[in-house]
mmCIF file of C-alpha atoms in Angstrom:
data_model
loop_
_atom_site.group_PDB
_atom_site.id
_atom_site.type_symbol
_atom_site.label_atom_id
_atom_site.label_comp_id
_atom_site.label_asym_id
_atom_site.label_seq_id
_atom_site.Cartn_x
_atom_site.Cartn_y
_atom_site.Cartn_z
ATOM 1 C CA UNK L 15 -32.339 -43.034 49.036
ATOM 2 C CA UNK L 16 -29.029 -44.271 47.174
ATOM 3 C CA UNK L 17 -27.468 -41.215 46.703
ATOM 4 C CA UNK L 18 -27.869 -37.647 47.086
ATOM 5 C CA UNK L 19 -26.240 -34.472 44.916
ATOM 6 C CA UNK L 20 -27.294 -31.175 43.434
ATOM 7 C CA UNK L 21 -27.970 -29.971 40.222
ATOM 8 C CA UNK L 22 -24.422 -28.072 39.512
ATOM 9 C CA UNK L 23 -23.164 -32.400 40.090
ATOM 10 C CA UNK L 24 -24.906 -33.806 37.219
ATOM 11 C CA UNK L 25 -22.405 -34.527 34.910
ATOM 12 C CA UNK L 26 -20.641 -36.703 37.953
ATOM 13 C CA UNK L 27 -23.859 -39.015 37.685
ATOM 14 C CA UNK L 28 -22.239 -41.823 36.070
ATOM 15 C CA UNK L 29 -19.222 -41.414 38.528
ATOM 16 C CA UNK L 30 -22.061 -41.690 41.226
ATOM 17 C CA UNK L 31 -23.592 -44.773 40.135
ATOM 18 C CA UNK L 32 -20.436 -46.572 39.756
ATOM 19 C CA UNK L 33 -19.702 -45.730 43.228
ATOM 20 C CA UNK L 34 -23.070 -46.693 44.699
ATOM 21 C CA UNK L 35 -22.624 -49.700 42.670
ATOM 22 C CA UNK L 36 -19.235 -50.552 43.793
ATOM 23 C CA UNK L 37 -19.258 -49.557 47.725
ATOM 24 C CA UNK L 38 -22.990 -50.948 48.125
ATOM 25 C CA UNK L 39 -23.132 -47.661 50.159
ATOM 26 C CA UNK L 40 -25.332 -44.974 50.465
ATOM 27 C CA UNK L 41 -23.466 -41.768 48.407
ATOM 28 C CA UNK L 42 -24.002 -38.130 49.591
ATOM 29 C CA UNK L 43 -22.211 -35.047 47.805
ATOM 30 C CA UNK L 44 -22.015 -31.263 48.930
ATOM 31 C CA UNK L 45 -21.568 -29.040 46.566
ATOM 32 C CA UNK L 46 -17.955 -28.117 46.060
ATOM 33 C CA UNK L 47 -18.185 -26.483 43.394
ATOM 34 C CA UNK L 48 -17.717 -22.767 44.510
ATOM 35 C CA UNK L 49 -19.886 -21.605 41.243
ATOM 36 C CA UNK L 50 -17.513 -23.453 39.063
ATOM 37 C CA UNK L 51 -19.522 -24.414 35.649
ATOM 38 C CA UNK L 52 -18.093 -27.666 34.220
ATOM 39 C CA UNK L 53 -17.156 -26.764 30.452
ATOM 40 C CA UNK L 54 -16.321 -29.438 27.863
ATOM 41 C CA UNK L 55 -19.087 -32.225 28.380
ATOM 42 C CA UNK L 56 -20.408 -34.368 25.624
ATOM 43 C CA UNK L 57 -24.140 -33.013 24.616
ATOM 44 C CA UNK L 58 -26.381 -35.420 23.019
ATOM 45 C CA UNK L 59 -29.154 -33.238 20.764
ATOM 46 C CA UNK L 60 -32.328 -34.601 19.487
ATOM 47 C CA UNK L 61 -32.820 -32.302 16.326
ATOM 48 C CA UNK L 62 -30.510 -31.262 13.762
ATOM 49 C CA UNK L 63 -31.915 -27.969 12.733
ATOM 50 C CA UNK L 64 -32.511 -26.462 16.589
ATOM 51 C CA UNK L 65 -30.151 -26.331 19.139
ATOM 52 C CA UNK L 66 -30.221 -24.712 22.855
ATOM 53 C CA UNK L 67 -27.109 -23.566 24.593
ATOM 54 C CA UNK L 68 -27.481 -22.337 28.615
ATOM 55 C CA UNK L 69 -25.620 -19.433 28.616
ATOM 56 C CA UNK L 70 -26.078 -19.026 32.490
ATOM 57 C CA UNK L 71 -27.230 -20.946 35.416
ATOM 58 C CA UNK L 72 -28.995 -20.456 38.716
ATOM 59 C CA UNK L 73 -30.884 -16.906 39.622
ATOM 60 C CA UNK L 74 -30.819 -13.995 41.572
ATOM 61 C CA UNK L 75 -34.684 -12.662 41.867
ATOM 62 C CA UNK L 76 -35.880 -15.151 44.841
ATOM 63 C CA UNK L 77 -39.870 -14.184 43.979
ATOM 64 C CA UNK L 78 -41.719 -16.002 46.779
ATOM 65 C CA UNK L 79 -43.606 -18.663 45.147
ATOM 66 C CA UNK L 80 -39.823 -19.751 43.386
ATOM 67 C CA UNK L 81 -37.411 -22.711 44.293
ATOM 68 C CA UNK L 82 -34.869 -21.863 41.223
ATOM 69 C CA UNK L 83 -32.559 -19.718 43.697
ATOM 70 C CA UNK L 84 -32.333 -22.585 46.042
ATOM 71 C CA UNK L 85 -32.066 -25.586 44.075
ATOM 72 C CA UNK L 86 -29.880 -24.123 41.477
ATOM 73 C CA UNK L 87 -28.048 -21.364 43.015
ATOM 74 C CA UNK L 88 -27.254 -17.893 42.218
ATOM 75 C CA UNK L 89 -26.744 -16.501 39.083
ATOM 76 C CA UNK L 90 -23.312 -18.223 37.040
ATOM 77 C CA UNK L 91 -22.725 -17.100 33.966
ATOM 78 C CA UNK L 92 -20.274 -18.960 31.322
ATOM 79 C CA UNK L 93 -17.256 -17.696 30.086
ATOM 80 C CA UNK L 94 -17.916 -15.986 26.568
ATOM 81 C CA UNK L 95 -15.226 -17.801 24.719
ATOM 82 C CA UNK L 96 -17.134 -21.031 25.556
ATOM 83 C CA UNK L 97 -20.386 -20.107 24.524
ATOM 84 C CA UNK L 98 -19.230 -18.356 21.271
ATOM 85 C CA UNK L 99 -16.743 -21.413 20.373
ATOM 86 C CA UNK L 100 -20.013 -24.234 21.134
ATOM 87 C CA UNK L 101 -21.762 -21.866 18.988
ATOM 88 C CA UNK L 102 -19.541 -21.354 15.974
ATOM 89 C CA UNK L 103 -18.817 -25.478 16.372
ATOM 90 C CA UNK L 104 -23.090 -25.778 16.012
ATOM 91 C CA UNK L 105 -23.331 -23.238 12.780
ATOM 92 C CA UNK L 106 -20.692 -25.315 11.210
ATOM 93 C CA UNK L 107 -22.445 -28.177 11.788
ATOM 94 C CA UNK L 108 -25.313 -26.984 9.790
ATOM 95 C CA UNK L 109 -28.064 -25.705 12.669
ATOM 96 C CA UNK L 110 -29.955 -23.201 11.630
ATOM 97 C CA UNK L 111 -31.374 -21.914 14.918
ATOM 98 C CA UNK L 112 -29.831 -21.334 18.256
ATOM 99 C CA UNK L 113 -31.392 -20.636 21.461
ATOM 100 C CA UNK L 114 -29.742 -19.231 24.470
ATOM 101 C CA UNK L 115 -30.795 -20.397 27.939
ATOM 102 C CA UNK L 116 -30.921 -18.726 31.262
ATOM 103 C CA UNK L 117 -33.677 -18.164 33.928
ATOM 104 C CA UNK L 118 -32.721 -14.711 33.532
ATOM 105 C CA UNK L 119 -30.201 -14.023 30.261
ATOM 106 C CA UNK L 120 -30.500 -10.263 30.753
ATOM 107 C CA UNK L 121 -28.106 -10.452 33.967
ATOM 108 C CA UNK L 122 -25.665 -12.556 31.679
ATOM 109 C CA UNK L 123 -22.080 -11.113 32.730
ATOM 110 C CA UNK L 124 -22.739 -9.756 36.254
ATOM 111 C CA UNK L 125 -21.374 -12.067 37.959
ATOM 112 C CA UNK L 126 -17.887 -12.022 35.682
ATOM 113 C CA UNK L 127 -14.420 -10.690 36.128
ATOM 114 C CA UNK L 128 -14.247 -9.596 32.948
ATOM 115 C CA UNK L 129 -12.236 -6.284 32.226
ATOM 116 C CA UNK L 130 -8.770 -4.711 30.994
ATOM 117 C CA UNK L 131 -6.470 -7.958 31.974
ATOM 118 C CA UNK L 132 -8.706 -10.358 29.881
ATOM 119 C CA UNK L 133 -7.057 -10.804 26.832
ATOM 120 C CA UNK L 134 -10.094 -12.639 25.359
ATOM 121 C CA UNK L 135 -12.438 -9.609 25.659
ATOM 122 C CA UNK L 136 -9.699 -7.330 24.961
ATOM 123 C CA UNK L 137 -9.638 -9.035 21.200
ATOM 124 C CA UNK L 138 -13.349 -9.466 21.500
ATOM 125 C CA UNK L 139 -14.536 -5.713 21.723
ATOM 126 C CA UNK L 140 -11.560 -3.748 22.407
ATOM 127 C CA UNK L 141 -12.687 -1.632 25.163
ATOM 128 C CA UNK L 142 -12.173 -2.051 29.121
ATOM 129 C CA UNK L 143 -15.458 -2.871 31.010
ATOM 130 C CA UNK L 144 -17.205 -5.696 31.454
ATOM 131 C CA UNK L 145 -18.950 -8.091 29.379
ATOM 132 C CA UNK L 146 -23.108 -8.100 29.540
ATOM 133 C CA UNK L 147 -26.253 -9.623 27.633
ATOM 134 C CA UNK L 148 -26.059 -6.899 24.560
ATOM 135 C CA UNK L 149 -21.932 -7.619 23.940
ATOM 136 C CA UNK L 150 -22.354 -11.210 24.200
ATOM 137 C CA UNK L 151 -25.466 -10.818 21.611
ATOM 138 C CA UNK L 152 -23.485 -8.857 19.483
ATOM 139 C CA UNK L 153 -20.146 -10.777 19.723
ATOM 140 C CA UNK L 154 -22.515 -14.164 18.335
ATOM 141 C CA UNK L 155 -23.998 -12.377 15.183
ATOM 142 C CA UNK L 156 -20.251 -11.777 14.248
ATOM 143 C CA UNK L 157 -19.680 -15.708 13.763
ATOM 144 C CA UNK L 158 -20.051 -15.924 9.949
ATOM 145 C CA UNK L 159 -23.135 -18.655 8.587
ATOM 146 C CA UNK L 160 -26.848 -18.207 8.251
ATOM 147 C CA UNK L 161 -28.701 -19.028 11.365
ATOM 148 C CA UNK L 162 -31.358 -17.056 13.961
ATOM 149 C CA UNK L 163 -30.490 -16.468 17.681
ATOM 150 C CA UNK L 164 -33.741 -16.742 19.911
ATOM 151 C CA UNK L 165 -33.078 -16.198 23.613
ATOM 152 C CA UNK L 166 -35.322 -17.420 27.438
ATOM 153 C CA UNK L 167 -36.210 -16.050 29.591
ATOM 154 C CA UNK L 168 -35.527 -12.297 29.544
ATOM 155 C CA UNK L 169 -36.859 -10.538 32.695
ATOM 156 C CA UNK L 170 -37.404 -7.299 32.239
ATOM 157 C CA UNK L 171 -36.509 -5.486 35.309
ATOM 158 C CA UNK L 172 -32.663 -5.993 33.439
ATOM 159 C CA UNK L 173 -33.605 -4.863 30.056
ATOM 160 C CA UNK L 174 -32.090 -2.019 28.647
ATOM 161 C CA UNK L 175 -31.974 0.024 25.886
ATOM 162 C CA UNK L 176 -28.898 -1.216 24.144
ATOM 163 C CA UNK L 177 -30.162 -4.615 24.302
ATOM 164 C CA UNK L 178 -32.963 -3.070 22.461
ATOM 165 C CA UNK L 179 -30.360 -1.569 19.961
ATOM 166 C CA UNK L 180 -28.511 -4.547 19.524
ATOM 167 C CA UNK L 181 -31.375 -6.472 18.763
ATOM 168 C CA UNK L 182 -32.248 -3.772 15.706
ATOM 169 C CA UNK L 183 -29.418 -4.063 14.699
ATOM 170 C CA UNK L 184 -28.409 -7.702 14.072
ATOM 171 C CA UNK L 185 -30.931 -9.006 11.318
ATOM 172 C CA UNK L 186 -29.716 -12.776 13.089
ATOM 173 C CA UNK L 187 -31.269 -12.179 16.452
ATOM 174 C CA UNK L 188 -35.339 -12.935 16.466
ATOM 175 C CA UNK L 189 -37.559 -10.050 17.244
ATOM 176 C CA UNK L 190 -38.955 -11.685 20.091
ATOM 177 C CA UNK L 191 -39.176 -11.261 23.752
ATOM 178 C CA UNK L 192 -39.902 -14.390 26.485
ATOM 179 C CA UNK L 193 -40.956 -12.616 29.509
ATOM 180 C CA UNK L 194 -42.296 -13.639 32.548
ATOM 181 C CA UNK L 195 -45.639 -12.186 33.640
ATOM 182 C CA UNK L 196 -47.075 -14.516 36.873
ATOM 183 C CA UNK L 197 -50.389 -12.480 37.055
ATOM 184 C CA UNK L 198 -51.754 -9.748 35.417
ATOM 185 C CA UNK L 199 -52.850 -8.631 38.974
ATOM 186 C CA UNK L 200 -50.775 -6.085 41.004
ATOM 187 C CA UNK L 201 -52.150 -7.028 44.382
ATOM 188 C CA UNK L 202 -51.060 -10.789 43.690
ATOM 189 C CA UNK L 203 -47.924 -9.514 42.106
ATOM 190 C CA UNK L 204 -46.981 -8.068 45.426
ATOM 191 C CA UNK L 205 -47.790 -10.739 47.606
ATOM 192 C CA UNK L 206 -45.552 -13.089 45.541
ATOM 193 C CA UNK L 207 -42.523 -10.440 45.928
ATOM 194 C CA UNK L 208 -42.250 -10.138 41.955
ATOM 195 C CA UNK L 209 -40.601 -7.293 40.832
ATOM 196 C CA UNK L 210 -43.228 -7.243 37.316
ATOM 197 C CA UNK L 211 -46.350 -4.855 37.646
ATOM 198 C CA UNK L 212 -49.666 -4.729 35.132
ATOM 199 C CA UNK L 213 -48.681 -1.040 33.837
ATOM 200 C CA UNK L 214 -44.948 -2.631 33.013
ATOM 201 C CA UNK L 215 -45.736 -4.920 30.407
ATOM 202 C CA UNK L 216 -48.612 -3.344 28.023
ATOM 203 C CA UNK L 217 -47.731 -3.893 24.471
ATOM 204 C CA UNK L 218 -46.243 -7.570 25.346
ATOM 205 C CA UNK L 219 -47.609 -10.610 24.234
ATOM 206 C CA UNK L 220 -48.880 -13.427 26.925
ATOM 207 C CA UNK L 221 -49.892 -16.639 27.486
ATOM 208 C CA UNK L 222 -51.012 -17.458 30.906
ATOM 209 C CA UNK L 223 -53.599 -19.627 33.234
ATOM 210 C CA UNK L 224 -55.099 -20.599 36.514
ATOM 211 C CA UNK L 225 -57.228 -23.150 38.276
ATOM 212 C CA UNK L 226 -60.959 -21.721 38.385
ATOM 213 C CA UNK L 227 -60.542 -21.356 42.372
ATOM 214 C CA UNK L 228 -58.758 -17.784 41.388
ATOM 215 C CA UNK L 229 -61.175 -16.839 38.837
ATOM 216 C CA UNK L 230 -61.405 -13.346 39.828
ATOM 217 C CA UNK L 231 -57.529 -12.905 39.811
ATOM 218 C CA UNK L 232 -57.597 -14.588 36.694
ATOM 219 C CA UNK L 233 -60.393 -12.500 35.442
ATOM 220 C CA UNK L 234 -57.650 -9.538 36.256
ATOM 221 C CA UNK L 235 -55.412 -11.015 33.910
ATOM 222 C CA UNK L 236 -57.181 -11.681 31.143
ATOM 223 C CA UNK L 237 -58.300 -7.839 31.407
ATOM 224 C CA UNK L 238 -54.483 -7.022 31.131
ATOM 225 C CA UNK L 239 -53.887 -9.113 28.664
ATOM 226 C CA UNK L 240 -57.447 -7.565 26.085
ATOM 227 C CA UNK L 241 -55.267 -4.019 26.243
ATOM 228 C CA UNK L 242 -51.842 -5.463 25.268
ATOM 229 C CA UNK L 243 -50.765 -5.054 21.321
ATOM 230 C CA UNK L 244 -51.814 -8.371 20.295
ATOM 231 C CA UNK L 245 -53.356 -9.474 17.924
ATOM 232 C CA UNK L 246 -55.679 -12.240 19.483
ATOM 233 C CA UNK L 247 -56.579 -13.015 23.413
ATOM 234 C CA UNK L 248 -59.043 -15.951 24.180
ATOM 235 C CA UNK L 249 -59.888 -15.994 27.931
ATOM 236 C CA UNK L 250 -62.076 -19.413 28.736
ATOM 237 C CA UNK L 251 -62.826 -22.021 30.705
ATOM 238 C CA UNK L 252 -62.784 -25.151 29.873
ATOM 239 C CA UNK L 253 -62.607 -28.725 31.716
ATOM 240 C CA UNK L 254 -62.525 -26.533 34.913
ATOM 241 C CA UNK L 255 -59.425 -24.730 34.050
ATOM 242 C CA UNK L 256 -59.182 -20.911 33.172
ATOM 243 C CA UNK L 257 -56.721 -20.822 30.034
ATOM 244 C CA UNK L 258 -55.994 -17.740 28.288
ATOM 245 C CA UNK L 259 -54.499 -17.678 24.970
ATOM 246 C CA UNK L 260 -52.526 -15.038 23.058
ATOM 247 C CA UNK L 261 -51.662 -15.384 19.803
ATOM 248 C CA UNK L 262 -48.091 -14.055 18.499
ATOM 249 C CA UNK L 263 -48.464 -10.701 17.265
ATOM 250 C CA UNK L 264 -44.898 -12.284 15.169
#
């Protein structure tokens, strides 16, 4: 091993190398960072038309089966006057369709200090409490231009009903949902410590699948998934692989 640092350190990679390169030693880094989020770095984007912009970083849920908490850290959300000024910097630069990224966007804001003494928010919305998924949502439909906002993933154990309202709303946000659904099984559900159940996603669309050792579990969720609103499920095997396909109800 030449060096060693976490993901919050990756835009000090270059710095890394050099100093690998230079000392001819190896290079380990703790994270310092305290939850800082580095803000200003160059972004290279391979489309024109699409562009993705993490909103937050790290998560909070700790299911068993998931390494996000530990190798990414808990929930950090960025400031909203740097996501809405990368986003109004994007629309006049011509793309069309913005995505916001977190592992969980609908705890966007918990984790910020946001409240009377902000002068940003303050000018933003006018009112004295915090800052969450809806406002944020709201606050980038008011940047003028013609463009869709799509957002991933959205776990529902932190949707609400005014994120439902702002989504009617604003004709710019997508009427679409990423959720995550590990298994359309309850007993599994348990086991893995996920906070999902069957009964809470019926009407939601899915796409799943499992190796054939789990066929029965798998079996479970494709019968979940044939009394969802959808408008086609295909549950087969093929190559030795349960897939199960759902086909946007969009």
């Amino acid at each position: 091993v030449d060096f060693l640092f976490g993901t919050s350190m990756l835009y000090r990679l270059p710095e890394i190398m050099f100093k690998k390169l230079k000392l001819k030693k190896r290079q380990f880094y703790l994270d310092e960072s305290d939850g800082n989020i580095a803000e200003g770095l160059p972004v290279y984007r391979m489309n024109d038309f699409k562009a993705w912009v993490s909103i937050m970083y790290g998560c909070n849920n700790f299911c068993t089966y998931c390494i996000v908490p530990y190798v990414r850290g808990r929930e950090r959300s960025r400031n909203p006057e740097d996501i809405i000024a990368e986003i109004k910097e994007l629309v006049s630069e011509g793309y069309r369709e913005i995505t916001l990224l977190g592992q969980n966007v609908n705890s966007y804001g918990k984790d910020l200090d946001i409240g009377k003494t902000d002068e940003y928010y303050l000018k933003l919305k006018g009112q004295m409490h915090g800052m969450d998924f809806s406002d944020l949502l709201d606050s980038i439909c008011k940047i003028e231009g013609d463009f869709t906002v799509r957002f991933m993933t959205s776990h529902p154990k932190d949707a609400s009903f005014k994120l439902i309202d702002t989504i009617a709303k604003n004709p710019k946000i997508a009427r679409q949902f990423h959720l995550p659904l590990q298994s359309g099984s309850n007993e599994i559900l348990k086991k893995i410590d996920s906070v999902a159940a069957d009964s809470s996603y019926k009407g939601i669309n899915l796409l799943g699948g499992t190796s054939n050792k789990l066929t029965v579990k798998f079996n479970e969720k494709a019968d979940s998934a044939s009394k969802l609103d959808i408008t086609g499920v295909d549950a087969s095997t093929k190559g030795g692989v349960n897939s199960l396909n759902v086909v946007d109800a969009a």
